Short mmCIF file of C-alpha atoms in Angstrom, two decimals:
data_model
loop_
_atom_site.label_atom_id
_atom_site.label_comp_id
_atom_site.label_asym_id
_atom_site.label_seq_id
_atom_site.Cartn_x
_atom_site.Cartn_y
_atom_site.Cartn_z
CA UNK Z 423 -13.04 12.36 10.94
CA UNK Z 424 -13.82 8.89 12.27
CA UNK Z 425 -16.25 8.38 15.12
CA UNK Z 426 -14.32 5.96 17.34
CA UNK Z 427 -17.48 4.80 19.09
CA UNK Z 428 -19.13 3.70 15.85
CA UNK Z 429 -18.23 0.48 14.00
CA UNK Z 430 -15.63 1.17 11.31
CA UNK Z 431 -16.30 -0.32 7.91
CA UNK Z 432 -15.26 0.27 4.33
CA UNK Z 433 -17.20 -0.76 1.30
CA UNK Z 434 -16.17 -1.37 -2.31
CA UNK Z 435 -16.75 2.30 -3.22
CA UNK Z 436 -14.20 3.43 -0.63
CA UNK Z 437 -11.51 1.32 -2.29
CA UNK Z 438 -12.50 2.21 -5.85
CA UNK Z 439 -11.09 5.69 -5.25
CA UNK Z 440 -7.62 4.31 -4.47
CA UNK Z 441 -5.23 4.53 -7.38
CA UNK Z 442 -1.72 3.16 -7.81
CA UNK Z 443 -0.43 6.69 -7.32
CA UNK Z 444 -2.23 6.97 -3.98
CA UNK Z 445 -0.30 3.94 -2.71
CA UNK Z 446 3.20 5.31 -3.32
CA UNK Z 447 5.05 5.10 -0.06
CA UNK Z 448 2.23 3.03 1.44
CA UNK Z 449 2.72 -0.29 3.16
CA UNK Z 450 2.87 -3.42 1.04
CA UNK Z 451 0.04 -5.93 1.41
CA UNK Z 452 0.23 -9.73 1.30
CA UNK Z 453 -2.63 -12.20 1.28
CA UNK Z 454 -1.72 -15.61 2.69
CA UNK Z 455 -3.99 -18.60 2.14
CA UNK Z 456 -3.24 -21.77 4.13
CA UNK Z 457 -4.56 -24.67 2.04
CA UNK Z 458 -4.85 -28.44 2.25
CA UNK Z 459 -6.65 -30.32 -0.52
CA UNK Z 460 -8.46 -27.20 -1.72
CA UNK Z 461 -8.29 -27.86 -5.48
CA UNK Z 462 -12.05 -27.43 -5.85
CA UNK Z 463 -12.12 -23.96 -4.24
CA UNK Z 464 -8.65 -22.38 -4.36
CA UNK Z 465 -9.05 -20.96 -7.87
CA UNK Z 466 -12.20 -19.04 -6.98
CA UNK Z 467 -10.63 -17.76 -3.76
CA UNK Z 468 -7.53 -16.48 -5.57
CA UNK Z 469 -9.63 -14.90 -8.32
CA UNK Z 470 -11.65 -13.08 -5.66
CA UNK Z 471 -8.43 -11.76 -4.10
CA UNK Z 472 -7.02 -10.56 -7.42
CA UNK Z 473 -10.35 -9.00 -8.45
CA UNK Z 474 -10.92 -7.65 -4.94
CA UNK Z 475 -11.38 -4.19 -3.61
CA UNK Z 476 -7.80 -3.40 -2.59
CA UNK Z 477 -4.50 -3.86 -4.39
CA UNK Z 478 -2.43 -6.84 -3.21
CA UNK Z 479 1.37 -6.93 -3.59
CA UNK Z 480 1.90 -10.61 -2.72
CA UNK Z 481 -0.37 -13.61 -3.03
CA UNK Z 482 0.95 -16.64 -1.12
CA UNK Z 483 -0.65 -20.06 -0.84
CA UNK Z 484 0.79 -22.39 1.78
CA UNK Z 485 0.25 -25.97 0.66
CA UNK Z 486 -0.17 -28.06 3.81
CA UNK Z 487 0.69 -31.48 2.35
CA UNK Z 488 -2.14 -31.59 -0.21
CA UNK Z 489 -2.55 -34.68 -2.35
CA UNK Z 490 -4.70 -33.00 -5.01
CA UNK Z 491 -4.06 -30.23 -7.57
CA UNK Z 492 -4.01 -27.35 -5.06
CA UNK Z 493 -0.43 -26.34 -5.96
CA UNK Z 494 -0.97 -26.46 -9.72
CA UNK Z 495 -4.15 -24.42 -9.54
CA UNK Z 496 -2.59 -21.86 -7.17
CA UNK Z 497 0.37 -21.38 -9.53
CA UNK Z 498 -2.03 -21.03 -12.47
CA UNK Z 499 -3.80 -18.19 -10.64
CA UNK Z 500 -0.56 -16.30 -10.00
CA UNK Z 501 0.14 -17.29 -6.40
CA UNK Z 502 3.53 -18.07 -4.99
CA UNK Z 503 3.27 -21.48 -3.33
CA UNK Z 504 5.08 -22.48 -0.15
CA UNK Z 505 4.94 -26.23 0.48
CA UNK Z 506 5.08 -27.77 3.94
CA UNK Z 507 6.95 -31.07 4.14
CA UNK Z 508 4.37 -33.13 5.99
CA UNK Z 509 1.03 -32.02 7.43
CA UNK Z 510 1.64 -29.16 9.83
CA UNK Z 511 -1.84 -27.81 10.44
CA UNK Z 512 -3.23 -24.33 10.07
CA UNK Z 513 -0.90 -22.71 12.61
CA UNK Z 514 2.21 -24.08 10.93
CA UNK Z 515 0.89 -22.99 7.53
CA UNK Z 516 0.27 -19.48 8.84
CA UNK Z 517 3.79 -19.32 10.31
CA UNK Z 518 5.32 -20.53 7.04
CA UNK Z 519 3.32 -17.92 5.13
CA UNK Z 520 4.55 -15.15 7.41
CA UNK Z 521 8.13 -16.29 6.96
CA UNK Z 522 7.69 -16.30 3.19
CA UNK Z 523 6.50 -12.71 2.84
CA UNK Z 524 8.27 -9.41 3.13
CA UNK Z 525 5.09 -7.35 3.10
CA UNK Z 526 4.34 -5.00 5.95
CA UNK Z 527 0.63 -5.85 6.17
CA UNK Z 528 -0.67 -9.42 6.04
CA UNK Z 529 -4.19 -10.72 5.52
CA UNK Z 530 -4.95 -14.39 6.18
CA UNK Z 531 -7.82 -16.08 4.33
CA UNK Z 532 -9.22 -19.43 5.31
#
């Protein structure tokens, strides 16, 4: 039972008990990462998501008009890349990411 008055947190051990079989019938999870000129950091971020504590069904990077290797690196790390045509800002990137996923639960990383 959860004490609703206490802060609710989960740690890595809580998620380590989740197996693929436990998730049958569960909601799908997407991680959306809005990115602009993030070539130096996007690889580490995506690795952390993939190696993270909970299973992720979709990994989406929204390229907000980058002029570096953000897209190439994101593809290399297994992400689906949505590209904005012109700089749209974080809000536009978030909207585009939501439109690109069919998952029931969405996590945004920035």
